[in-house]
XYZ file of C-alpha atoms in Angstrom:
228
model
C 0.003 0.000 0.028
C 2.698 2.448 -1.004
C 2.065 6.216 -0.590
C 2.464 8.402 -3.560
C 2.007 12.074 -3.975
C 2.829 15.465 -5.588
C 2.798 18.994 -4.351
C 3.371 22.667 -4.889
C 5.986 24.610 -2.857
C 6.329 28.330 -2.491
C 9.328 30.045 -0.793
C 9.707 33.636 0.428
C 12.775 35.329 1.776
C 12.271 38.543 3.811
C 13.885 40.358 6.626
C 17.304 41.679 6.221
C 20.761 40.310 5.265
C 21.689 40.178 8.948
C 18.429 38.653 10.078
C 16.870 36.750 7.111
C 13.452 35.081 7.313
C 12.588 32.054 5.207
C 8.912 31.234 4.706
C 7.689 28.092 2.914
C 4.124 27.108 2.169
C 3.411 23.661 0.542
C 0.217 22.053 -0.645
C 0.617 18.169 -1.167
C -1.880 15.686 -2.427
C -1.110 12.001 -1.139
C -2.699 8.898 -2.566
C -2.676 5.282 -1.446
C -4.499 2.041 -2.407
C -6.135 -0.164 0.186
C -8.418 -3.104 -0.450
C -8.650 -2.069 -4.112
C -9.839 1.444 -3.071
C -8.008 4.704 -3.736
C -7.740 7.062 -0.661
C -6.616 10.810 -1.128
C -5.179 12.944 1.478
C -4.374 16.728 1.448
C -1.506 18.070 3.574
C -1.123 21.935 3.780
C 2.057 23.056 5.588
C 3.482 26.445 6.600
C 7.057 26.825 7.886
C 8.946 29.900 8.994
C 12.686 29.863 9.899
C 14.939 32.487 11.299
C 18.358 32.362 12.935
C 16.796 31.806 16.368
C 13.403 30.257 15.764
C 11.398 27.699 13.578
C 7.682 27.400 13.516
C 5.698 24.832 11.671
C 2.053 24.207 11.261
C 0.458 21.523 9.062
C -3.217 20.571 8.405
C -3.783 17.002 7.379
C -7.053 16.254 5.521
C -9.908 18.551 6.685
C -9.221 18.873 10.476
C -6.076 17.150 12.009
C -3.569 19.780 12.851
C 0.124 19.631 13.856
C 1.961 22.660 15.349
C 5.556 22.935 16.583
C 7.833 25.794 17.749
C 11.605 25.302 18.122
C 14.034 27.688 19.601
C 17.783 27.654 18.580
C 20.418 26.783 21.168
C 24.151 26.560 20.742
C 24.111 22.848 19.956
C 20.479 21.966 19.526
C 16.998 23.093 18.664
C 14.759 23.141 21.739
C 11.266 21.991 21.075
C 9.211 24.553 22.932
C 5.890 23.483 21.656
C 4.577 20.324 19.905
C 0.886 19.620 19.483
C -1.085 17.129 17.413
C -4.982 17.026 17.364
C -7.397 15.200 15.151
C -9.721 18.266 15.241
C -12.552 16.059 16.509
C -13.729 15.130 19.958
C -10.570 13.258 20.857
C -7.537 13.895 22.916
C -4.258 15.284 21.444
C -0.522 14.726 21.662
C 1.704 17.200 23.351
C 5.498 17.146 23.675
C 8.932 18.844 23.941
C 12.518 18.235 24.195
C 15.695 18.790 22.205
C 16.802 17.999 18.730
C 20.644 18.270 17.959
C 22.173 20.389 15.138
C 24.816 17.789 14.334
C 24.570 14.073 13.614
C 26.332 12.962 16.768
C 24.300 15.055 19.300
C 21.855 13.237 21.551
C 17.990 13.495 20.702
C 15.710 13.838 23.721
C 12.110 14.308 22.836
C 9.034 13.237 24.843
C 5.411 13.074 23.554
C 2.334 12.248 25.578
C -1.315 11.850 24.785
C -4.524 10.548 26.360
C -7.914 9.765 24.949
C -6.596 9.521 21.418
C -9.349 8.118 19.287
C -7.817 5.553 16.946
C -10.708 6.015 14.431
C -9.840 9.687 14.155
C -6.138 9.395 13.331
C -5.268 10.258 9.767
C -4.253 7.270 7.786
C -4.877 4.791 10.622
C -8.738 4.527 10.093
C -8.341 3.797 6.419
C -5.734 1.191 7.131
C -7.580 -0.468 10.001
C -11.310 0.445 9.782
C -12.286 -2.354 12.086
C -10.254 -1.118 15.107
C -12.110 1.356 17.395
C -11.231 2.769 20.835
C -9.304 5.510 22.692
C -5.663 5.069 23.976
C -3.063 6.658 26.255
C 0.437 6.943 24.813
C 3.885 7.947 25.925
C 6.587 8.277 23.168
C 10.326 8.847 23.903
C 12.655 9.637 21.019
C 16.348 9.417 21.635
C 19.580 8.239 20.032
C 21.249 10.355 17.497
C 20.406 11.940 14.201
C 22.488 9.187 12.563
C 21.023 6.408 14.639
C 17.661 7.569 16.127
C 15.301 5.332 18.267
C 11.747 5.760 19.492
C 9.994 3.833 22.330
C 6.166 3.838 22.106
C 4.019 2.789 25.028
C 0.254 2.700 24.646
C -2.723 1.324 26.587
C -6.497 1.297 26.709
C -9.207 -0.188 29.013
C -11.026 -1.245 25.986
C -10.449 -1.486 22.256
C -12.948 -3.049 19.792
C -11.864 -5.054 16.886
C -14.591 -6.062 14.554
C -17.166 -8.258 16.158
C -14.992 -9.192 19.124
C -16.112 -7.912 22.561
C -14.138 -4.794 23.628
C -10.733 -5.941 25.329
C -8.007 -4.042 27.184
C -4.961 -3.209 24.935
C -1.406 -2.916 26.340
C 1.613 -2.278 23.966
C 5.224 -1.302 23.920
C 7.097 -0.913 20.655
C 10.730 0.107 19.851
C 11.162 1.697 16.501
C 14.534 2.017 14.644
C 15.073 3.104 11.058
C 15.572 -0.639 10.102
C 13.533 -2.434 12.622
C 10.253 -2.547 14.526
C 10.422 -4.363 17.759
C 7.317 -5.569 19.599
C 8.489 -5.575 23.166
C 4.746 -6.528 23.994
C 1.412 -6.246 22.345
C -1.473 -7.789 24.387
C -5.140 -7.691 23.296
C -6.904 -9.024 26.401
C -6.378 -12.689 26.630
C -7.245 -13.127 22.886
C -3.828 -12.662 21.357
C -0.224 -11.335 21.985
C 2.606 -10.370 19.817
C 6.332 -10.512 20.635
C 9.436 -10.095 18.489
C 10.811 -7.967 15.718
C 10.238 -7.142 12.087
C 13.091 -6.029 9.892
C 12.240 -3.217 7.577
C 14.786 -4.022 4.812
C 14.218 -6.867 2.263
C 17.125 -8.838 3.607
C 16.374 -8.042 7.335
C 15.977 -10.787 10.007
C 12.390 -11.699 11.020
C 11.556 -13.057 14.519
C 7.877 -12.532 15.408
C 5.837 -14.671 17.655
C 1.954 -14.292 17.569
C -0.160 -16.287 20.057
C -3.930 -16.260 19.970
C -6.638 -18.010 22.151
C -10.169 -18.443 20.921
C -9.932 -15.743 18.264
C -12.245 -16.502 15.292
C -9.989 -16.947 12.315
C -12.500 -15.089 10.094
C -12.099 -11.915 12.195
C -8.344 -12.160 12.261
C -8.230 -12.506 8.525
C -10.522 -9.591 7.966
C -8.622 -6.933 10.153
C -7.645 -4.148 7.782
C -4.007 -5.036 7.307
C -4.655 -8.443 5.856
C -7.008 -6.946 3.167
C -4.274 -5.055 1.356
C -4.022 -6.194 -2.235
C-alpha cells in the first residue's frame, strides 16, 4: 500500500541580510490504495525559519492539525511546543525536548497523549477500519540523528476489533530506522505479539504471535490483511 503524492511549494525570503526570514508554504496531495480502493489525503504546511526560531504548522485532511515551535540553542533546537490534534472530540498529543544540530548530538524528545481516538487518526482509520477505541500513549525519542530510536507505549481499558467484545490493550514498541520491535502487544487474553520485524528486504524476522479462541474469520478480515 505504498504512498504516492505530488505537491506545490512556494518559498519567500524576507527580513534583512543580517536577520533573514525564510517562509515556506506547501500543498501536497497524497494517494494510497487499500483493499482495491484509492484514498486521497491533502497536507497543507507552513514553515517559518529565522536564525533563532522555527515554527511549523500543518493541516492533514480537513481537520487534523500539527503545530511545533523550536528555539535555537548553541548545539540543538529546543522543542518549545509540539501539539497534534485530530480536530474532533478526541485527545491530543503534546511534547517537547531537544533535537541536535549535528549528527552525533543526542536526541531527547518526549510526547504524551490521552484519549486519542484511533478511528480519528489520519491514515490509521483507512488502514484499520475495524479497530475502534481510545488510547493513552507515551513516546520517547532518543539516540542520535544518525541512529535515532523511539519507544512507544500505549494502553486502553477497551478497544474493539470488528465483532469481538471490547478488550484491554497494552503495548510497547521500539522503532529503529531498520527494525520494529514488539516488546509486548497484548489484546486482552485473545492474542499477543512479541518479537521484531526488519524493515529491509534482507532483514531478519523473528515474530511470535499467540492467539486464544480468536475467530479466524475476524483475524483474516482486520484491515492490514485486506491489502492487495
